[in-house]
Coordinates of C-alpha atoms in Angstrom, one line a residue:
X29 CA 129.0 103.7 36.4
X30 CA 126.2 101.3 37.6
X31 CA 127.3 101.0 41.2
X32 CA 124.7 103.7 42.1
X33 CA 123.6 104.7 45.5
X34 CA 119.9 104.5 46.0
X35 CA 119.0 102.5 42.9
X36 CA 117.5 99.1 42.5
X37 CA 116.0 96.5 40.2
X38 CA 112.7 94.9 41.1
X39 CA 112.3 91.2 40.2
X40 CA 109.2 88.9 39.8
X41 CA 109.0 85.9 42.3
X42 CA 109.8 83.3 39.6
X43 CA 112.6 81.1 38.2
X44 CA 112.9 83.6 35.5
X45 CA 113.4 86.4 38.0
X46 CA 116.3 84.5 39.6
X47 CA 118.0 84.3 36.1
X48 CA 117.3 88.1 35.5
X49 CA 118.9 88.8 38.7
X50 CA 122.2 87.5 37.5
X51 CA 122.2 90.1 34.8
X52 CA 121.8 93.1 37.2
X53 CA 124.7 95.5 36.3
X54 CA 125.3 96.6 39.8
X55 CA 128.7 95.7 41.4
X56 CA 128.6 93.9 44.7
X57 CA 124.9 94.8 45.3
X58 CA 122.7 94.4 48.3
X59 CA 119.8 91.8 47.8
X60 CA 116.5 91.5 49.5
X61 CA 114.6 88.3 48.9
X62 CA 111.0 87.4 48.3
X63 CA 109.4 85.2 51.1
X64 CA 110.1 82.3 48.7
X65 CA 113.8 83.0 48.8
X66 CA 114.1 84.2 45.3
X67 CA 115.7 87.7 44.8
X68 CA 113.3 90.5 44.9
X69 CA 115.2 93.9 45.3
X70 CA 118.8 94.1 43.9
X71 CA 120.8 97.2 44.0
X72 CA 122.6 99.9 46.1
X73 CA 121.0 102.1 48.8
X74 CA 121.7 103.8 52.1
X75 CA 120.5 102.0 55.1
X76 CA 118.1 104.8 56.0
X77 CA 116.6 104.8 52.5
X78 CA 115.1 101.4 52.6
X79 CA 112.6 100.1 55.1
X80 CA 111.4 96.6 54.8
X81 CA 108.6 94.9 56.7
X82 CA 107.7 91.2 56.7
X83 CA 104.4 89.7 57.5
X84 CA 104.2 86.0 56.6
X85 CA 104.0 85.7 52.8
X86 CA 103.9 89.5 52.4
X87 CA 106.9 91.8 52.3
X88 CA 106.6 95.6 51.8
X89 CA 109.4 98.0 51.2
X90 CA 109.5 101.9 51.2
X91 CA 112.4 103.2 49.2
X92 CA 113.4 106.8 49.5
X93 CA 112.7 109.8 51.8
X94 CA 109.9 108.9 54.1
X95 CA 109.6 109.0 58.0
X96 CA 107.8 105.5 58.3
X97 CA 109.6 103.1 60.5
X98 CA 109.8 99.3 60.5
X99 CA 107.2 98.9 63.2
X100 CA 104.6 101.1 61.3
X101 CA 105.2 99.4 58.1
X102 CA 105.1 95.9 59.7
X103 CA 101.7 96.8 61.1
X104 CA 100.6 98.0 57.6
X105 CA 101.9 94.9 56.0
X106 CA 100.0 92.6 58.4
X107 CA 96.6 93.6 56.9
X108 CA 97.7 93.0 53.1
X109 CA 96.2 90.0 51.2
X110 CA 96.3 91.5 47.6
X111 CA 98.5 94.0 45.8
X112 CA 95.5 96.4 45.7
X113 CA 95.3 96.3 49.6
X114 CA 98.4 98.7 49.5
X115 CA 96.1 101.5 48.1
X116 CA 95.2 102.6 51.6
X117 CA 98.9 102.9 52.7
X118 CA 99.8 104.6 49.3
X119 CA 97.3 107.3 50.0
X120 CA 98.8 108.2 53.5
X121 CA 102.4 107.7 53.0
X122 CA 104.4 110.9 53.7
X123 CA 107.5 112.1 51.9
X124 CA 108.8 111.0 48.7
X125 CA 109.4 107.3 48.1
X126 CA 108.7 104.2 46.0
X127 CA 106.3 101.6 47.6
X128 CA 107.1 98.2 46.7
X129 CA 105.5 95.0 47.9
X130 CA 105.8 91.3 47.2
X131 CA 102.4 89.6 48.1
X132 CA 102.2 85.9 47.9
X133 CA 104.1 85.8 44.7
X134 CA 102.8 89.0 43.1
X135 CA 104.7 92.3 43.1
X136 CA 103.5 95.8 43.2
X137 CA 106.0 98.7 42.3
X138 CA 104.9 102.2 42.2
X139 CA 106.6 105.6 42.4
X140 CA 105.3 109.2 43.2
X141 CA 102.6 111.4 41.6
X142 CA 105.1 113.6 39.7
X143 CA 107.6 111.0 38.6
X144 CA 110.4 112.2 40.9
X145 CA 110.4 108.5 41.9
X146 CA 109.8 106.7 38.6
X147 CA 109.0 103.2 37.6
X148 CA 110.7 101.7 34.4
X149 CA 110.1 98.2 33.0
X150 CA 111.5 96.1 30.3
X151 CA 111.3 92.5 29.0
X152 CA 114.4 90.3 29.3
X153 CA 114.3 86.7 28.0
X154 CA 110.5 86.8 28.2
X155 CA 110.5 88.0 31.8
X156 CA 109.3 91.5 33.0
X157 CA 111.8 93.3 35.2
X158 CA 111.7 96.7 36.6
X159 CA 113.8 99.5 38.1
X160 CA 113.8 103.1 39.2
X161 CA 116.4 103.8 36.5
X162 CA 115.8 103.3 32.7
X163 CA 119.5 103.0 32.0
X164 CA 120.0 100.1 34.3
X165 CA 117.3 98.2 32.4
X166 CA 118.9 99.4 29.0
X167 CA 122.1 97.7 30.0
X168 CA 120.3 94.5 31.0
X169 CA 118.6 94.2 27.7
X170 CA 121.2 95.8 25.5
X171 CA 118.8 98.5 24.5
X172 CA 119.7 101.3 21.9
X173 CA 119.0 105.0 22.4
X174 CA 115.6 105.9 21.2
X175 CA 116.3 108.2 18.1
X176 CA 112.6 109.2 17.9
X177 CA 112.9 110.8 21.3
X178 CA 116.1 112.6 20.3
X179 CA 114.5 113.8 17.1
X180 CA 111.3 115.2 18.8
X181 CA 113.2 116.9 21.7
X182 CA 115.8 118.5 19.3
X183 CA 113.0 119.7 17.1
X184 CA 110.5 120.9 19.6
X185 CA 112.4 121.4 23.0
X186 CA 110.9 120.0 26.2
X187 CA 107.5 118.3 25.7
X188 CA 104.6 117.7 28.0
X189 CA 103.1 114.3 29.2
X190 CA 102.7 111.8 27.8
X191 CA 105.7 112.3 25.4
X192 CA 107.8 113.6 28.3
X193 CA 107.1 110.4 30.3
X194 CA 108.7 108.1 27.7
X195 CA 112.2 106.8 28.4
X196 CA 115.2 107.5 26.0
X197 CA 115.9 103.8 25.6
X198 CA 114.1 101.5 23.0
X199 CA 112.5 98.6 24.7
X200 CA 112.3 100.4 28.1
X201 CA 109.1 102.2 29.1
X202 CA 108.0 104.3 32.0
X203 CA 104.8 103.5 34.1
X204 CA 102.5 106.6 34.3
X205 CA 103.0 108.3 37.8
X206 CA 99.3 107.6 38.7
X207 CA 99.7 103.8 38.3
X208 CA 101.8 101.0 39.6
X209 CA 103.4 98.2 38.0
X210 CA 101.8 94.7 38.7
X211 CA 104.1 91.7 38.2
X212 CA 101.8 88.6 38.3
X213 CA 103.7 85.5 38.0
X214 CA 106.3 84.6 35.5
X215 CA 105.4 86.5 32.4
X216 CA 102.2 88.5 33.3
X217 CA 102.7 92.3 34.0
X218 CA 100.5 95.3 33.7
X219 CA 100.2 98.9 34.8
X220 CA 97.2 99.4 37.3
X221 CA 95.9 102.9 37.8
X222 CA 95.5 103.5 41.6
X223 CA 95.3 107.3 41.9
X224 CA 92.9 109.8 40.6
X225 CA 93.2 113.6 41.4
X226 CA 90.9 114.9 44.0
X227 CA 87.8 117.0 43.0
X228 CA 88.9 120.7 43.2
X229 CA 85.9 121.6 45.3
X230 CA 87.4 123.4 48.4
X231 CA 87.6 127.1 48.8
X232 CA 91.0 128.6 49.8
X233 CA 89.6 129.2 53.4
X234 CA 88.8 125.5 53.5
X235 CA 91.9 124.2 51.8
X236 CA 94.7 126.5 52.9
X237 CA 94.8 124.9 56.4
X238 CA 95.3 121.5 54.9
X239 CA 98.1 122.8 52.7
X240 CA 99.8 124.3 55.6
X241 CA 99.4 121.0 57.7
X242 CA 100.8 119.0 54.8
X243 CA 103.8 121.4 54.3
X244 CA 104.7 121.7 58.0
X245 CA 104.8 117.8 58.2
X246 CA 106.7 117.6 55.1
X247 CA 109.5 120.0 56.5
X248 CA 109.3 118.8 60.2
X249 CA 110.5 115.4 59.7
X250 CA 113.3 116.3 57.2
X251 CA 116.2 116.3 59.5
X252 CA 119.7 115.0 58.7
X253 CA 120.8 111.9 60.6
X254 CA 124.3 113.6 60.6
X255 CA 125.6 117.0 59.6
X256 CA 123.4 120.1 59.1
X257 CA 120.2 121.1 57.4
X258 CA 120.4 123.7 54.7
X259 CA 117.9 125.6 52.6
X260 CA 117.6 128.0 49.7
X261 CA 116.6 131.6 50.4
X262 CA 115.9 133.2 46.9
X263 CA 113.5 135.8 48.3
X264 CA 110.7 134.1 46.4
X265 CA 107.5 132.9 48.3
X266 CA 108.3 129.2 47.7
X267 CA 111.9 129.0 49.2
X268 CA 111.1 131.5 51.9
X269 CA 108.2 129.5 53.2
X270 CA 110.4 126.5 53.5
X271 CA 112.9 128.4 55.4
X272 CA 110.6 129.7 57.9
X273 CA 109.1 126.3 58.5
X274 CA 112.5 124.7 58.8
X275 CA 113.6 127.3 61.2
X276 CA 110.9 126.2 63.7
X277 CA 112.7 122.8 64.2
X278 CA 116.3 123.7 63.3
X279 CA 118.0 126.4 65.4
X280 CA 121.3 126.0 63.4
X281 CA 119.6 126.1 60.0
X282 CA 122.2 127.0 57.2
X283 CA 120.6 129.3 54.6
X284 CA 122.0 129.7 51.1
X285 CA 121.5 132.9 49.2
X286 CA 122.9 134.0 45.7
X287 CA 122.7 137.6 44.6
X288 CA 122.4 138.0 40.9
X289 CA 123.8 141.0 38.9
X290 CA 120.5 142.0 37.2
X291 CA 119.4 145.4 38.2
X292 CA 115.8 144.6 37.8
X293 CA 115.9 141.5 39.8
X294 CA 114.2 142.3 43.2
X295 CA 114.9 138.8 44.7
X296 CA 118.0 140.0 46.7
X297 CA 115.8 142.8 48.5
X298 CA 113.2 140.3 49.7
X299 CA 115.7 137.8 50.7
X300 CA 117.5 140.3 52.8
X301 CA 114.3 141.3 54.5
X302 CA 113.5 137.6 55.2
X303 CA 117.0 137.0 56.6
X304 CA 116.6 139.7 59.1
X305 CA 113.8 137.7 60.8
X306 CA 115.7 134.3 60.5
X307 CA 118.1 135.6 62.9
X308 CA 119.3 132.3 64.3
X309 CA 120.3 130.9 61.1
X310 CA 123.7 130.8 59.5
X311 CA 124.3 132.0 56.0
X312 CA 126.3 131.4 52.8
X313 CA 125.8 134.3 50.6
X314 CA 127.3 134.1 47.0
X315 CA 127.5 136.9 44.5
X316 CA 126.9 136.3 40.8
X317 CA 130.6 136.5 40.2
X318 CA 131.4 133.9 42.6
X319 CA 132.1 130.7 40.9
X320 CA 131.3 129.5 37.2
X321 CA 128.9 131.3 35.2
X322 CA 125.9 129.7 33.3
X323 CA 127.0 128.1 29.9
X324 CA 130.5 128.0 31.2
X325 CA 132.7 124.9 30.3
X326 CA 133.6 122.2 31.0
X327 CA 130.6 120.5 29.5
X328 CA 130.3 117.1 31.3
X329 CA 127.1 115.4 32.5
X330 CA 128.0 112.0 33.7
X331 CA 124.3 110.4 33.3
X332 CA 123.1 107.9 31.1
X333 CA 119.5 107.6 31.9
X334 CA 118.3 110.6 30.0
X335 CA 119.5 114.0 28.5
X336 CA 119.9 116.5 31.3
X337 CA 117.5 119.4 30.7
X338 CA 119.1 121.9 33.0
X339 CA 122.6 122.0 31.4
X340 CA 123.4 125.6 31.5
X341 CA 123.9 125.9 35.2
X342 CA 125.4 122.6 36.2
X343 CA 128.8 124.0 36.9
X344 CA 127.3 126.9 38.9
X345 CA 125.2 124.5 40.8
X346 CA 128.2 122.3 41.5
X347 CA 130.0 125.3 43.0
X348 CA 127.2 126.1 45.3
X349 CA 126.9 122.5 46.5
X350 CA 130.5 122.4 47.3
X351 CA 130.1 125.4 49.5
X352 CA 127.1 123.9 51.3
X353 CA 129.0 120.7 51.9
X354 CA 132.1 122.5 53.1
X355 CA 129.9 124.1 55.8
X356 CA 128.6 120.8 57.0
X357 CA 125.3 120.4 55.1
X358 CA 124.1 117.0 54.5
X359 CA 120.5 117.6 53.5
X360 CA 119.3 120.6 51.4
X361 CA 115.6 121.9 51.0
X362 CA 114.8 123.8 48.0
X363 CA 111.4 125.3 46.7
X364 CA 111.4 123.7 43.3
X365 CA 107.9 122.6 42.5
X366 CA 106.2 125.6 44.0
X367 CA 105.8 127.3 40.7
X368 CA 104.2 124.3 39.2
X369 CA 102.0 123.7 42.1
X370 CA 100.7 127.2 43.1
X371 CA 100.9 129.1 39.7
X372 CA 98.8 128.3 36.8
X373 CA 97.4 129.3 33.5
X374 CA 94.1 130.2 32.2
X375 CA 93.2 126.7 31.1
X376 CA 90.8 126.5 34.1
X377 CA 88.5 129.1 32.4
X378 CA 87.1 126.4 29.8
X379 CA 85.6 124.5 32.8
X380 CA 84.7 127.5 34.8
X381 CA 82.9 129.2 31.9
X382 CA 80.4 126.2 31.7
X383 CA 80.0 126.1 35.4
X384 CA 80.2 129.7 36.6
X385 CA 80.2 131.9 33.5
X386 CA 80.0 135.2 35.7
X387 CA 83.2 134.3 37.6
X388 CA 84.9 133.1 34.5
X389 CA 84.2 136.2 32.7
X390 CA 85.4 138.3 35.6
X391 CA 88.7 136.5 35.6
X392 CA 88.9 136.7 31.8
X393 CA 88.8 140.5 31.9
X394 CA 91.8 140.5 34.2
X395 CA 93.8 138.0 32.2
X396 CA 93.0 139.9 29.0
X397 CA 94.2 143.0 30.5
X398 CA 97.4 141.5 31.8
X399 CA 98.3 139.7 28.6
X400 CA 96.7 142.2 26.1
X401 CA 94.7 139.4 24.4
X402 CA 92.5 140.5 21.5
X403 CA 88.8 140.0 22.2
X404 CA 88.1 138.1 19.0
X405 CA 90.7 135.5 19.1
X406 CA 90.2 135.1 22.9
X407 CA 86.5 134.3 22.5
X408 CA 87.4 131.8 19.7
X409 CA 90.0 130.0 21.9
X410 CA 87.4 129.8 24.7
X411 CA 84.5 128.7 22.5
X412 CA 86.5 125.8 20.9
X413 CA 85.8 122.2 22.1
X414 CA 89.1 120.8 20.6
X415 CA 90.1 117.7 22.4
X416 CA 93.6 116.9 23.6
X417 CA 94.2 114.5 20.9
X418 CA 93.3 117.1 18.2
X419 CA 95.7 119.5 20.0
X420 CA 98.6 117.1 19.3
X421 CA 97.6 116.6 15.8
X422 CA 97.3 120.4 15.3
X423 CA 100.8 120.8 16.8
X424 CA 102.3 118.3 14.3
X425 CA 100.5 119.9 11.3
X426 CA 101.8 123.5 12.4
X427 CA 105.2 122.7 13.7
X428 CA 106.9 125.1 11.1
X429 CA 104.6 127.9 11.6
X430 CA 105.9 131.2 12.9
X431 CA 105.6 131.6 16.7
X432 CA 102.3 133.0 17.8
X433 CA 102.4 136.8 18.7
X434 CA 103.3 137.7 22.4
X435 CA 99.6 138.8 23.0
X436 CA 98.0 135.6 21.7
X437 CA 95.5 134.3 24.3
X438 CA 97.1 131.2 26.0
X439 CA 94.0 129.1 26.3
X440 CA 95.0 125.9 24.6
X441 CA 96.0 122.6 26.1
X442 CA 99.6 123.8 26.2
X443 CA 101.8 126.5 24.6
X444 CA 102.1 125.9 20.9
X445 CA 105.3 124.0 19.9
X446 CA 107.6 125.5 17.2
X447 CA 110.7 124.1 15.5
X448 CA 114.0 124.7 16.9
X449 CA 115.9 126.7 14.2
X450 CA 118.8 124.2 13.9
X451 CA 116.7 121.0 13.6
X452 CA 117.2 119.3 10.5
X453 CA 114.4 118.2 8.0
X454 CA 114.8 114.6 9.1
X455 CA 114.2 115.7 12.7
X456 CA 111.1 117.7 11.9
X457 CA 109.7 114.9 9.8
X458 CA 110.3 112.4 12.8
X459 CA 108.9 114.9 15.3
X460 CA 105.6 115.1 13.3
X461 CA 105.3 111.4 13.1
X462 CA 105.9 111.0 16.8
X463 CA 103.4 113.8 17.8
X464 CA 100.7 112.3 15.7
X465 CA 101.3 108.9 17.3
X466 CA 101.0 110.7 20.7
X467 CA 97.6 112.1 19.5
X468 CA 96.3 108.5 19.4
X469 CA 97.0 107.8 23.1
X470 CA 96.7 111.4 24.7
X471 CA 93.9 111.6 27.3
X472 CA 93.3 114.4 29.8
X473 CA 94.7 113.9 33.2
X474 CA 91.5 115.2 35.0
X475 CA 88.0 116.2 34.0
X476 CA 88.6 119.7 35.1
X477 CA 90.7 121.5 32.6
X478 CA 92.6 123.5 35.1
X479 CA 93.3 120.4 37.1
X480 CA 94.6 118.8 33.9
X481 CA 97.0 121.7 33.4
X482 CA 98.2 121.7 36.9
X483 CA 99.0 118.0 36.6
X484 CA 100.6 118.5 33.3
X485 CA 103.0 121.1 34.8
X486 CA 103.9 118.8 37.8
X487 CA 104.4 115.6 35.7
X488 CA 106.6 117.6 33.2
X489 CA 108.7 119.0 36.1
X490 CA 109.1 115.9 38.1
X491 CA 111.7 114.1 36.0
X492 CA 113.6 117.4 35.5
X493 CA 113.9 117.7 39.4
X494 CA 114.6 114.1 39.7
X495 CA 117.8 114.9 37.6
X496 CA 118.5 117.8 39.9
X497 CA 118.4 115.7 43.0
X498 CA 121.0 113.3 41.4
X499 CA 123.3 116.3 40.6
X500 CA 123.1 117.3 44.3
X501 CA 123.8 113.5 45.3
X502 CA 126.8 113.3 43.1
X503 CA 128.2 116.4 45.1
X504 CA 127.5 114.6 48.4
X505 CA 124.4 116.5 49.3
X506 CA 120.7 115.1 49.5
X507 CA 118.3 117.4 47.9
X508 CA 114.7 117.3 49.0
X509 CA 111.8 119.1 47.5
X510 CA 108.7 119.1 49.9
X511 CA 106.4 120.9 47.4
X512 CA 106.6 117.7 45.3
X513 CA 105.6 115.4 48.2
X514 CA 102.3 113.4 47.2
X515 CA 100.3 114.5 50.3
X516 CA 101.3 118.2 49.6
X517 CA 100.2 117.9 46.0
X518 CA 96.9 116.4 47.1
X519 CA 96.1 119.1 49.5
X520 CA 96.8 121.8 47.0
X521 CA 94.8 120.1 44.2
X522 CA 91.7 119.9 46.4
X523 CA 91.2 123.6 46.2
X524 CA 89.1 125.1 43.4
X525 CA 91.2 126.1 40.3
X526 CA 89.8 129.5 40.1
X527 CA 90.9 130.3 43.5
X528 CA 94.2 128.6 43.3
X529 CA 95.0 130.4 40.1
X530 CA 93.2 133.8 40.9
X531 CA 94.6 136.3 38.6
X532 CA 94.3 139.0 41.0
X533 CA 97.0 137.6 43.4
X534 CA 100.3 135.8 43.1
X535 CA 100.1 132.2 44.4
X536 CA 97.1 132.9 46.5
X537 CA 96.8 129.5 48.0
X538 CA 100.4 129.3 49.2
X539 CA 100.0 132.9 50.5
X540 CA 96.9 131.8 52.5
X541 CA 98.5 128.7 53.8
X542 CA 101.7 130.5 55.0
X543 CA 99.9 133.7 56.5
X544 CA 101.2 134.3 60.0
X545 CA 104.2 131.9 59.4
X546 CA 105.9 134.0 56.7
X547 CA 106.3 137.7 56.7
X548 CA 103.4 139.5 54.9
X549 CA 106.1 141.5 52.8
X550 CA 106.9 138.1 51.3
X551 CA 103.3 136.8 50.8
X552 CA 102.1 140.0 49.2
X553 CA 104.8 140.3 46.7
X554 CA 103.6 140.6 43.1
X555 CA 106.9 140.2 41.3
X556 CA 109.1 137.3 40.5
X557 CA 112.9 137.4 40.2
X558 CA 114.2 138.1 36.6
X559 CA 117.5 136.3 35.6
X560 CA 117.1 136.6 31.8
X561 CA 119.7 139.3 31.2
X562 CA 122.3 137.3 33.3
X563 CA 121.6 134.2 31.2
X564 CA 121.7 136.3 28.0
X565 CA 125.1 137.9 28.9
X566 CA 126.7 134.5 29.9
X567 CA 125.4 132.8 26.7
X568 CA 127.0 135.6 24.5
X569 CA 130.3 135.2 26.4
X570 CA 130.5 131.5 25.7
X571 CA 129.2 131.2 22.1
X572 CA 132.8 130.1 20.9
X573 CA 133.0 127.5 23.6
X574 CA 129.5 126.2 22.6
X575 CA 130.4 126.0 19.0
X576 CA 133.5 124.1 20.0
X577 CA 131.3 121.6 21.7
X578 CA 129.2 121.0 18.6
X579 CA 132.3 121.0 16.2
X580 CA 132.2 117.2 16.2
X581 CA 128.7 116.7 17.0
X582 CA 127.1 113.3 17.6
X583 CA 123.7 114.7 16.8
X584 CA 124.9 116.1 13.6
X585 CA 126.4 112.7 12.7
X586 CA 122.9 111.2 13.3
X587 CA 121.4 113.9 10.9
X588 CA 119.4 115.7 13.8
X589 CA 121.0 119.2 13.9
X590 CA 122.4 121.6 11.3
X591 CA 125.6 123.0 13.0
X592 CA 125.7 126.0 10.5
X593 CA 122.2 126.9 11.4
X594 CA 123.1 126.7 15.1
X595 CA 126.2 128.8 14.6
X596 CA 124.1 131.5 12.7
X597 CA 121.5 131.5 15.3
X598 CA 124.0 131.9 18.3
X599 CA 125.8 134.8 16.6
X600 CA 122.4 136.5 16.0
X601 CA 121.5 139.0 18.9
X602 CA 118.5 137.9 20.8
X603 CA 115.4 140.0 19.9
X604 CA 113.3 139.1 22.9
X605 CA 111.9 136.4 24.9
X606 CA 110.3 134.8 21.9
X607 CA 113.7 134.5 20.1
X608 CA 115.6 133.4 23.2
X609 CA 117.7 130.4 22.2
X610 CA 118.6 129.4 25.7
X611 CA 115.7 126.9 26.4
X612 CA 116.1 125.1 23.0
X613 CA 119.8 125.2 23.3
X614 CA 119.9 123.5 26.9
X615 CA 117.9 120.5 25.5
X616 CA 120.3 120.3 22.4
X617 CA 123.3 120.4 24.7
X618 CA 121.7 117.8 27.0
X619 CA 121.1 115.4 24.1
X620 CA 124.7 116.0 22.7
X621 CA 126.3 115.2 26.1
X622 CA 124.0 112.3 26.7
X623 CA 124.8 110.7 23.3
X624 CA 128.7 111.0 24.2
X625 CA 128.4 109.7 27.7
X626 CA 126.3 106.7 26.5
X627 CA 129.0 105.9 23.8
X628 CA 131.9 106.2 26.5
X629 CA 130.1 103.9 29.0
X630 CA 129.3 101.2 26.3
X631 CA 133.0 101.1 25.4
X632 CA 134.0 100.7 29.1
X633 CA 131.4 97.9 29.4

């Protein structure tokens, strides 16, 4: 289980680090030493995924998907005197990768801005150790699953940072994505914040060129060393843009399309129109009836790091991966992260109203019309100066309230959380306690409310897409997500929130960046593909299978779910988006399968 490709443990340069290295649970691992000769990096990785440079007492490693070569990295390492000197390299490093350094006995370990590349840490016999995987550290320190995380996620579904950035193992914690872990000697370790978001002060006219350049670079160097490059073509702006960028450098691009059965889903039309212009590419075109449906068994998720949040479509995804691999694909591009980066809510109005009230009121009129927000509650929501901490406390106090009406103004720090219908009273009690604890530590991720909201979306989605990348890797296909590259994110965040999230246009910044590269038909599209009816139909078909899964539930044994309540809810017809059980069910399934897998692995160990 722990002989994982592209996973490593990072050790301090100390005698204790040597002893900790003997507890790394990888079988026959690779080892990279500090300059002192003590073990530094231990794990498994493909040769092309780790680049190491040596400059005297300094060693620097880039671990992941990044086009930097040994000569460039060696040149960068030559000027390093302290771990903080790596900031300059970190701010220019393309791709998606960890940056790790051993600098005269001190270690710096950092991931990416969204957490797709994460840093986890734990204490072992008084020594701080680190890894990119929480479960690896959990094995080393013999950690137990964190029942607080189970309870709060069962009760409230998926949560936003900082709660969503906790690990699922007691004694193992994650470093915030804007910080690196500094191991300073035998027993001194601390997070150091090295990154702050750019001020969003560019117009779209000024910033779209930077976004376009960042995206073109992010796609251009992503070429497989063997096999073929493939890409999703859903018909949406995100995936279609990547396809046109990739086609510039890849004459034999392999494009994947899936046509759903929903009559109101217009994705297939736009995908077909884009495909006519990508005439040099080859295609894999699957219909909705090809392969397993969502929520179709078997229900198996062999991952012990954290519960999988995307459970309903894992078998469908595996089928698609197999089709791509069969056609020779070894590297696949997908548009995940585009929604989080280029779509936004109305949170920016809080800041804009105080800076440019006329523009804020103009935007507000459009959003009120689109959402049918009542004037009174809208103005109250805008006028309130409630802090992020108070939002978490209010959420804890009102967990069991009815859901807000569909036309409630969405102007809070996040969408109000409500209790999952099958959560037990114990789970609710624990969830309230955890949310109140979070209130004590929650701070905005940026001064601008819209920038905070954007970072919240990105940092929530990063770990989910990290799991998705592992699902692809298990099927023999590397998945890359250019929209989540640090440099792409920085370019987008530099544009004013009111222009980035302009309610008159759909993803206006991406449309401006891709104008002339992607057909106007795609960039001027104002709709988004609708798959709810497919999900609802598949869920109704597989209710008996799901209830069989929970017949001997590990969650019920722990007192976290009421299986009878779950059964009643699944047999109740869905009454609209607010009553849709699918999102809550996915997290509950993920927690159930994770607990079972953890127990199985522990027995084997």
